[in-house]
Amino acid sequence: MALTEIKPFAVEEWMDTYETTAKFNIAETCAASISIDDLQNLSDSGTSNLLKLSTKMTYGAIRGSEKLISNLSGLYSARVASPLPAKNILITPGAIAANFLVLYTLITKGDHVICQYPTYQQLYSVPASLGADVSLWKADEAKSWQLDIAELKGLIRPTTKMIILNNPNNPTGTLLSKSFLGQVIKVAQEHDIIVMSDEVYRPLFHSISPVDPEFPPSILSLGYEKTIATGSLSKAYALAGIRVGWIASRSSHIIEACASARHYTTISVSQLDDQIASFALSADCIHNLLSRNIKLAKANLNILESFIEQHRWACDWNKPVAGTTAMVRFSRQGQEVDDVAFCKSLMAETGVMFCPGCRCFGDGQYFKGYVRIGYVCETEVLEQGLVELRAFMKGAFAHVPLAS
């Protein structure tokens, strides 16, 4: 299959169509974005070292500044036996570029890839476009969207090149526990398979404590060289406006291969973006920034939970434990509604924006009646949007067609 035959990116096309006109965007997956002024106010050091305005606007450090990479190395090196060398991190223009670069570099025609599902479509459609055979490792909604390790073992083939995870998960808001990740690593080691984990929502863990014995570490912390983590400043750090993401790996060979391929797509990220990212991830700022976002997630999740409990006649879900998203099923008289028709009608009537699960995550076949809700927006947006949704449920919802 040629790259030009790649499937349309359903969720991004939906967002592109509606997000600029929505009155209440409750489909957004970033923690409510902050300004540079907000970032400065969150830092214990104040404003003195945010931007160096005297810096000449050259390309800057090609693979990312020493400060930025050092800050990221520190995050991956905390509470692990073997620190992650700074040279094992590569900066990219967002996590979407990081994911694409990893897959473009490592996956080729004839490879077999196993991908957690549901998840961000890029993670399985890009490998398929590169000629790989992709098996979807399907989570069980009846078991809180958890995966079955026995099923993973059954999916392994002699040609299996990579296992792809998304932890915390978009769209379900679930996570893979420490012990489960250990089982995945054991399977991968036995078959010499690369494990890639999109950790873009890490460390937005709002409903599990870091002292919990099952608190999930980064995939890089489990002692296996063939592991890759991708991340960015967009989701958990509320800074989508700076296009900074990264690839990190325990394997120097993998990083160097990605760096070589990266020359065809990226010279460097903006020096200004790099400086802001470095500031956000510094010891003076990162804890306050994450505390702000986790508090927002907890408060908003309680608001959303209250709404769902009041509308159990139509709503059902597995309450998320991490990240910014939830999958909520809407039904009428026991049958799922047409989620696309529901979202379109809701948007037209009220300006409230959701993402339809069947179209954006189920390839038109799965997750009928589900919508993805991004609940870590500004609290006022969520509250006002739910007021509009409540009125819709009392009236126009009765006319939304049922799923076929």
Short mmCIF file of C-alpha atoms in Angstrom, two decimals:
data_model
loop_
_atom_site.label_atom_id
_atom_site.label_comp_id
_atom_site.label_asym_id
_atom_site.label_seq_id
_atom_site.Cartn_x
_atom_site.Cartn_y
_atom_site.Cartn_z
CA MET A 1 0.00 0.00 0.00
CA ALA A 2 1.40 3.41 -0.95
CA LEU A 3 1.56 6.19 1.59
CA THR A 4 -0.85 8.22 -0.55
CA GLU A 5 -3.54 5.59 0.11
CA ILE A 6 -3.65 6.33 3.83
CA LYS A 7 -7.14 6.40 5.33
CA PRO A 8 -8.68 9.78 6.15
CA PHE A 9 -7.82 10.78 9.72
CA ALA A 10 -11.38 10.73 11.05
CA VAL A 11 -11.03 12.47 14.40
CA GLU A 12 -8.79 15.24 13.07
CA GLU A 13 -11.14 15.85 10.13
CA TRP A 14 -14.05 16.11 12.57
CA MET A 15 -12.12 18.54 14.77
CA ASP A 16 -11.08 20.60 11.75
CA THR A 17 -14.70 20.85 10.60
CA TYR A 18 -16.28 21.96 13.87
CA GLU A 19 -13.82 23.22 16.49
CA THR A 20 -13.48 26.80 15.23
CA THR A 21 -17.25 27.37 15.21
CA ALA A 22 -18.22 25.51 18.39
CA LYS A 23 -19.53 27.66 21.23
CA PHE A 24 -18.66 25.01 23.79
CA ASN A 25 -15.79 22.82 22.66
CA ILE A 26 -15.98 19.75 24.89
CA ALA A 27 -14.17 17.65 22.33
CA GLU A 28 -10.75 19.24 22.88
CA THR A 29 -8.19 16.84 24.35
CA CYS A 30 -5.68 19.32 25.79
CA ALA A 31 -5.82 20.44 29.38
CA ALA A 32 -7.21 23.98 29.18
CA SER A 33 -4.48 25.97 27.49
CA ILE A 34 -2.49 28.60 29.33
CA SER A 35 -0.83 31.79 28.15
CA ILE A 36 2.82 32.73 28.49
CA ASP A 37 1.80 35.11 31.25
CA ASP A 38 0.06 32.22 33.03
CA LEU A 39 3.17 30.09 32.67
CA GLN A 40 5.37 32.81 34.13
CA ASN A 41 3.01 33.20 37.08
CA LEU A 42 3.11 29.45 37.74
CA SER A 43 6.89 29.46 38.01
CA ASP A 44 8.62 29.93 41.34
CA SER A 45 11.42 31.75 39.55
CA GLY A 46 9.26 34.47 37.99
CA THR A 47 9.89 35.82 34.52
CA SER A 48 13.61 36.37 34.38
CA ASN A 49 14.65 33.31 32.39
CA LEU A 50 11.65 32.51 30.17
CA LEU A 51 12.79 33.98 26.84
CA LYS A 52 16.18 35.30 25.86
CA LEU A 53 15.16 38.01 23.41
CA SER A 54 18.75 38.72 22.41
CA THR A 55 19.17 35.22 20.93
CA LYS A 56 19.76 35.27 17.18
CA MET A 57 16.98 33.46 15.34
CA THR A 58 19.10 30.77 13.71
CA TYR A 59 17.84 27.20 13.43
CA GLY A 60 19.23 26.63 16.91
CA ALA A 61 20.10 23.21 18.28
CA ILE A 62 19.10 20.73 15.60
CA ARG A 63 18.02 17.89 17.91
CA GLY A 64 16.75 20.16 20.68
CA SER A 65 18.49 22.45 23.15
CA GLU A 66 20.68 21.04 25.87
CA LYS A 67 18.39 22.52 28.52
CA LEU A 68 15.21 21.02 27.08
CA ILE A 69 16.70 17.58 26.54
CA SER A 70 18.28 17.65 30.00
CA ASN A 71 14.93 18.47 31.61
CA LEU A 72 13.27 15.60 29.75
CA SER A 73 16.08 13.22 30.63
CA GLY A 74 15.50 14.09 34.27
CA LEU A 75 11.82 13.17 34.02
CA TYR A 76 12.59 9.76 32.55
CA SER A 77 15.43 9.14 35.01
CA ALA A 78 13.47 9.68 38.23
CA ARG A 79 13.10 6.61 40.45
CA VAL A 80 14.75 4.23 37.96
CA ALA A 81 17.90 2.16 38.30
CA SER A 82 19.37 3.38 35.02
CA PRO A 83 19.04 7.08 34.10
CA LEU A 84 18.07 7.88 30.51
CA PRO A 85 20.98 9.54 28.68
CA ALA A 86 20.12 12.93 27.17
CA LYS A 87 21.41 11.71 23.80
CA ASN A 88 18.54 9.21 23.73
CA ILE A 89 15.96 11.98 23.30
CA LEU A 90 15.01 13.63 20.01
CA ILE A 91 12.83 16.77 19.83
CA THR A 92 10.04 16.97 17.24
CA PRO A 93 7.24 19.41 16.28
CA GLY A 94 4.66 17.82 18.59
CA ALA A 95 3.88 14.21 19.45
CA ILE A 96 2.03 13.71 16.18
CA ALA A 97 5.33 14.27 14.37
CA ALA A 98 7.13 12.05 16.88
CA ASN A 99 4.72 9.17 16.29
CA PHE A 100 4.89 9.54 12.52
CA LEU A 101 8.68 9.68 12.53
CA VAL A 102 9.00 6.52 14.65
CA LEU A 103 6.63 4.59 12.40
CA TYR A 104 8.10 5.94 9.14
CA THR A 105 11.59 5.01 10.34
CA LEU A 106 10.97 1.54 11.73
CA ILE A 107 7.99 0.03 9.90
CA THR A 108 8.10 -1.30 6.37
CA LYS A 109 6.10 -3.48 4.02
CA GLY A 110 5.68 -7.02 5.32
CA ASP A 111 6.04 -6.09 9.00
CA HIS A 112 3.33 -7.02 11.46
CA VAL A 113 2.22 -4.44 14.03
CA ILE A 114 -0.05 -4.93 17.03
CA CYS A 115 -1.84 -1.80 18.23
CA GLN A 116 -3.95 -1.16 21.31
CA TYR A 117 -7.53 -0.29 20.34
CA PRO A 118 -9.39 2.02 20.54
CA THR A 119 -6.75 4.69 20.29
CA TYR A 120 -5.58 7.64 18.22
CA GLN A 121 -6.01 6.56 14.60
CA GLN A 122 -2.52 7.64 13.57
CA LEU A 123 -1.05 4.78 15.58
CA TYR A 124 -2.61 2.08 13.38
CA SER A 125 -3.43 3.82 10.09
CA VAL A 126 0.13 5.03 9.47
CA PRO A 127 1.69 1.55 9.86
CA ALA A 128 -0.98 0.18 7.51
CA SER A 129 -0.17 2.89 4.96
CA LEU A 130 3.47 1.84 5.09
CA GLY A 131 2.57 -1.69 4.07
CA ALA A 132 2.43 -3.31 7.49
CA ASP A 133 -0.23 -5.80 8.49
CA VAL A 134 -1.90 -4.32 11.58
CA SER A 135 -3.72 -6.34 14.25
CA LEU A 136 -5.96 -4.38 16.60
CA TRP A 137 -5.57 -5.46 20.23
CA LYS A 138 -9.07 -4.63 21.37
CA ALA A 139 -9.87 -3.41 24.86
CA ASP A 140 -12.91 -4.85 26.62
CA GLU A 141 -15.44 -2.17 27.53
CA ALA A 142 -17.14 -4.61 29.92
CA LYS A 143 -13.84 -4.82 31.83
CA SER A 144 -13.24 -1.06 32.09
CA TRP A 145 -11.53 -0.96 28.69
CA GLN A 146 -8.73 -3.27 29.82
CA LEU A 147 -6.62 -5.44 27.51
CA ASP A 148 -6.09 -9.20 27.72
CA ILE A 149 -2.46 -10.34 27.79
CA ALA A 150 -3.48 -13.78 26.51
CA GLU A 151 -4.95 -12.14 23.44
CA LEU A 152 -1.66 -10.32 22.86
CA LYS A 153 0.21 -13.61 22.95
CA GLY A 154 -2.23 -15.01 20.39
CA LEU A 155 -1.64 -12.09 18.04
CA ILE A 156 2.15 -12.55 17.89
CA ARG A 157 3.56 -13.71 14.55
CA PRO A 158 7.10 -14.40 13.32
CA THR A 159 6.90 -11.05 11.48
CA THR A 160 5.67 -8.99 14.45
CA LYS A 161 7.91 -5.91 14.56
CA MET A 162 6.18 -3.62 17.05
CA ILE A 163 3.56 -3.44 19.80
CA ILE A 164 1.97 0.01 20.08
CA LEU A 165 0.42 1.28 23.31
CA ASN A 166 -1.28 4.54 24.29
CA ASN A 167 -0.98 5.08 28.02
CA PRO A 168 -2.99 6.92 29.36
CA ASN A 169 -5.46 6.11 26.62
CA ASN A 170 -7.27 8.40 24.24
CA PRO A 171 -10.30 8.14 23.99
CA THR A 172 -11.21 6.00 27.03
CA GLY A 173 -9.19 7.68 29.79
CA THR A 174 -8.01 4.32 31.11
CA LEU A 175 -4.46 3.30 31.90
CA LEU A 176 -2.30 0.21 31.76
CA SER A 177 -1.01 -0.67 35.22
CA LYS A 178 2.58 -1.28 36.23
CA SER A 179 2.15 -5.05 36.48
CA PHE A 180 0.33 -5.23 33.14
CA LEU A 181 3.06 -3.23 31.42
CA GLY A 182 5.54 -5.68 32.90
CA GLN A 183 3.66 -8.53 31.25
CA VAL A 184 3.72 -6.72 27.90
CA ILE A 185 7.47 -6.21 28.21
CA LYS A 186 7.98 -9.89 29.03
CA VAL A 187 6.10 -10.92 25.88
CA ALA A 188 8.07 -8.42 23.79
CA GLN A 189 11.42 -9.60 25.16
CA GLU A 190 10.58 -13.22 24.41
CA HIS A 191 9.95 -12.35 20.76
CA ASP A 192 12.43 -9.47 20.32
CA ILE A 193 9.64 -6.98 19.55
CA ILE A 194 9.84 -3.19 19.84
CA VAL A 195 7.33 -1.62 22.25
CA MET A 196 6.25 1.91 21.40
CA SER A 197 4.10 3.83 23.88
CA ASP A 198 2.38 7.10 23.04
CA GLU A 199 2.53 8.76 26.47
CA VAL A 200 1.26 12.17 25.41
CA TYR A 201 -1.26 12.26 28.30
CA ARG A 202 1.38 11.35 30.84
CA PRO A 203 1.65 12.41 33.67
CA LEU A 204 -1.96 13.60 33.97
CA PHE A 205 -2.95 10.93 36.51
CA HIS A 206 -5.87 12.46 38.40
CA SER A 207 -7.55 9.38 39.88
CA ILE A 208 -4.63 7.20 40.95
CA SER A 209 -1.95 8.09 43.48
CA PRO A 210 1.77 7.91 42.70
CA VAL A 211 2.15 5.74 45.82
CA ASP A 212 -0.27 3.15 44.44
CA PRO A 213 1.77 -0.01 43.73
CA GLU A 214 0.11 -0.24 40.30
CA PHE A 215 0.87 3.37 39.34
CA PRO A 216 2.10 3.11 35.74
CA PRO A 217 5.70 4.05 35.02
CA SER A 218 6.88 5.17 31.62
CA ILE A 219 7.51 2.28 29.27
CA LEU A 220 11.19 3.32 29.37
CA SER A 221 11.41 2.42 33.07
CA LEU A 222 10.87 -1.31 32.74
CA GLY A 223 14.38 -2.48 31.84
CA TYR A 224 13.90 -3.34 28.17
CA GLU A 225 16.11 -1.69 25.57
CA LYS A 226 13.67 -1.87 22.64
CA THR A 227 11.21 0.60 24.14
CA ILE A 228 10.12 3.96 22.75
CA ALA A 229 8.07 6.69 24.42
CA THR A 230 6.61 9.72 22.66
CA GLY A 231 5.25 12.81 24.36
CA SER A 232 4.61 16.52 24.02
CA LEU A 233 3.75 19.73 25.83
CA SER A 234 0.24 19.81 24.34
CA LYS A 235 -2.01 17.62 26.46
CA ALA A 236 -0.86 17.20 30.07
CA TYR A 237 1.10 20.46 30.03
CA ALA A 238 -1.57 22.71 28.41
CA LEU A 239 0.86 24.21 25.88
CA ALA A 240 -0.37 23.01 22.49
CA GLY A 241 0.50 26.38 20.98
CA ILE A 242 4.19 25.59 21.21
CA ARG A 243 4.80 22.71 18.85
CA VAL A 244 7.21 20.68 20.94
CA GLY A 245 7.18 16.91 21.25
CA TRP A 246 9.81 14.21 21.57
CA ILE A 247 10.92 10.66 20.99
CA ALA A 248 12.77 8.91 23.82
CA SER A 249 14.20 5.41 23.69
CA ARG A 250 16.44 3.11 25.66
CA SER A 251 17.97 2.11 22.33
CA SER A 252 20.60 4.44 20.87
CA HIS A 253 20.21 2.59 17.56
CA ILE A 254 16.51 3.46 17.38
CA ILE A 255 17.12 7.11 18.24
CA GLU A 256 19.88 7.46 15.66
CA ALA A 257 17.72 5.82 12.98
CA CYS A 258 14.91 8.29 13.78
CA ALA A 259 17.37 11.18 13.77
CA SER A 260 18.58 10.17 10.33
CA ALA A 261 15.04 10.01 8.92
CA ARG A 262 14.14 13.27 10.68
CA HIS A 263 16.51 15.20 8.42
CA TYR A 264 13.93 14.77 5.63
CA THR A 265 11.10 16.36 7.62
CA THR A 266 12.50 18.68 10.29
CA ILE A 267 15.61 20.80 10.68
CA SER A 268 14.74 21.95 14.18
CA VAL A 269 11.84 23.18 16.25
CA SER A 270 11.47 26.91 16.80
CA GLN A 271 14.01 28.34 19.23
CA LEU A 272 11.19 30.27 20.91
CA ASP A 273 9.13 27.12 21.37
CA ASP A 274 12.19 25.29 22.69
CA GLN A 275 12.85 28.03 25.27
CA ILE A 276 9.24 28.03 26.48
CA ALA A 277 9.21 24.23 26.71
CA SER A 278 12.47 24.28 28.66
CA PHE A 279 10.99 26.80 31.08
CA ALA A 280 7.78 24.78 31.53
CA LEU A 281 9.69 21.57 32.28
CA SER A 282 12.15 23.21 34.68
CA ALA A 283 12.10 22.33 38.37
CA ASP A 284 10.80 25.83 39.17
CA CYS A 285 7.69 25.40 37.03
CA ILE A 286 6.72 21.83 36.20
CA HIS A 287 5.22 20.86 39.55
CA ASN A 288 3.00 23.94 39.74
CA LEU A 289 1.93 23.49 36.12
CA LEU A 290 0.99 19.84 36.57
CA SER A 291 -0.73 20.58 39.87
CA ARG A 292 -2.90 23.16 38.13
CA ASN A 293 -3.87 20.70 35.40
CA ILE A 294 -4.52 17.76 37.72
CA LYS A 295 -6.72 19.91 39.96
CA LEU A 296 -8.64 21.07 36.91
CA ALA A 297 -9.08 17.47 35.71
CA LYS A 298 -10.36 16.33 39.11
CA ALA A 299 -12.82 19.21 39.45
CA ASN A 300 -14.17 18.86 35.92
CA LEU A 301 -14.43 15.08 36.13
CA ASN A 302 -16.65 15.48 39.19
CA ILE A 303 -18.87 17.87 37.24
CA LEU A 304 -19.15 15.47 34.32
CA GLU A 305 -19.80 12.52 36.64
CA SER A 306 -22.63 14.41 38.30
CA PHE A 307 -24.24 15.04 34.92
CA ILE A 308 -23.97 11.39 33.90
CA GLU A 309 -25.43 10.17 37.18
CA GLN A 310 -28.40 12.50 36.67
CA HIS A 311 -28.91 11.12 33.16
CA ARG A 312 -28.39 7.40 33.70
CA TRP A 313 -31.52 6.81 31.65
CA ALA A 314 -29.48 7.81 28.60
CA CYS A 315 -25.78 7.83 29.59
CA ASP A 316 -23.31 5.11 30.50
CA TRP A 317 -19.53 5.08 30.90
CA ASN A 318 -16.42 3.71 32.51
CA LYS A 319 -15.17 6.61 34.57
CA PRO A 320 -11.68 7.65 33.37
CA VAL A 321 -8.72 7.57 35.72
CA ALA A 322 -6.14 9.56 33.73
CA GLY A 323 -5.71 11.90 30.80
CA THR A 324 -8.36 14.31 29.56
CA THR A 325 -10.94 12.20 27.73
CA ALA A 326 -13.93 9.97 28.43
CA MET A 327 -16.02 7.69 26.25
CA VAL A 328 -19.71 8.12 27.09
CA ARG A 329 -22.44 6.00 25.53
CA PHE A 330 -25.80 7.61 24.76
CA SER A 331 -28.85 5.42 24.29
CA ARG A 332 -32.62 5.69 24.22
CA GLN A 333 -34.87 2.95 25.50
CA GLY A 334 -31.90 0.60 25.67
CA GLN A 335 -30.61 1.14 22.13
CA GLU A 336 -27.58 3.24 21.17
CA VAL A 337 -28.25 6.44 19.29
CA ASP A 338 -26.62 7.30 15.98
CA ASP A 339 -23.60 9.09 17.47
CA VAL A 340 -22.80 11.07 14.30
CA ALA A 341 -26.38 12.33 14.00
CA PHE A 342 -26.40 13.09 17.74
CA CYS A 343 -23.19 15.13 17.57
CA LYS A 344 -24.30 17.03 14.47
CA SER A 345 -27.71 17.82 15.93
CA LEU A 346 -26.23 18.85 19.27
CA MET A 347 -23.74 21.14 17.54
CA ALA A 348 -26.43 22.72 15.34
CA GLU A 349 -28.90 23.23 18.19
CA THR A 350 -26.59 24.29 21.01
CA GLY A 351 -23.02 24.83 19.76
CA VAL A 352 -21.80 22.00 22.03
CA MET A 353 -19.10 19.92 20.35
CA PHE A 354 -18.39 16.23 20.99
CA CYS A 355 -16.58 13.65 18.84
CA PRO A 356 -18.69 10.72 17.60
CA GLY A 357 -17.06 7.47 18.70
CA CYS A 358 -18.14 5.27 15.81
CA ARG A 359 -16.81 7.63 13.14
CA CYS A 360 -13.72 8.94 14.91
CA PHE A 361 -12.52 5.76 16.62
CA GLY A 362 -14.56 2.84 15.31
CA ASP A 363 -14.07 3.07 11.54
CA GLY A 364 -17.85 3.27 11.19
CA GLN A 365 -18.25 -0.21 12.73
CA TYR A 366 -17.52 -0.07 16.44
CA PHE A 367 -18.47 2.14 19.39
CA LYS A 368 -21.92 3.04 18.08
CA GLY A 369 -23.65 5.47 20.40
CA TYR A 370 -20.39 6.60 21.99
CA VAL A 371 -19.03 10.12 22.05
CA ARG A 372 -15.61 11.24 23.21
CA ILE A 373 -15.76 14.07 25.70
CA GLY A 374 -12.73 16.21 26.47
CA TYR A 375 -13.57 17.35 29.99
CA VAL A 376 -10.36 19.15 31.03
CA CYS A 377 -11.36 22.36 29.27
CA GLU A 378 -12.04 25.60 31.13
CA THR A 379 -14.50 24.72 33.89
CA GLU A 380 -16.93 27.44 32.74
CA VAL A 381 -16.98 25.96 29.22
CA LEU A 382 -17.77 22.50 30.59
CA GLU A 383 -20.47 23.80 32.93
CA GLN A 384 -22.16 25.94 30.29
CA GLY A 385 -21.89 23.18 27.72
CA LEU A 386 -23.55 20.70 30.07
CA VAL A 387 -26.36 23.19 30.73
CA GLU A 388 -27.00 23.25 26.99
CA LEU A 389 -26.72 19.47 26.78
CA ARG A 390 -29.21 19.06 29.62
CA ALA A 391 -31.77 21.15 27.75
CA PHE A 392 -31.09 19.15 24.58
CA MET A 393 -31.66 15.88 26.44
CA LYS A 394 -35.07 17.11 27.57
CA GLY A 395 -36.18 17.94 24.04
CA ALA A 396 -34.35 17.33 20.81
CA PHE A 397 -32.65 14.13 22.03
CA ALA A 398 -35.95 12.29 21.51
CA HIS A 399 -35.63 12.92 17.78
CA VAL A 400 -32.03 11.72 17.36
CA PRO A 401 -32.13 8.54 15.24
CA LEU A 402 -31.01 5.25 16.72
CA ALA A 403 -27.92 3.48 15.48
CA SER A 404 -28.52 1.09 12.62
#
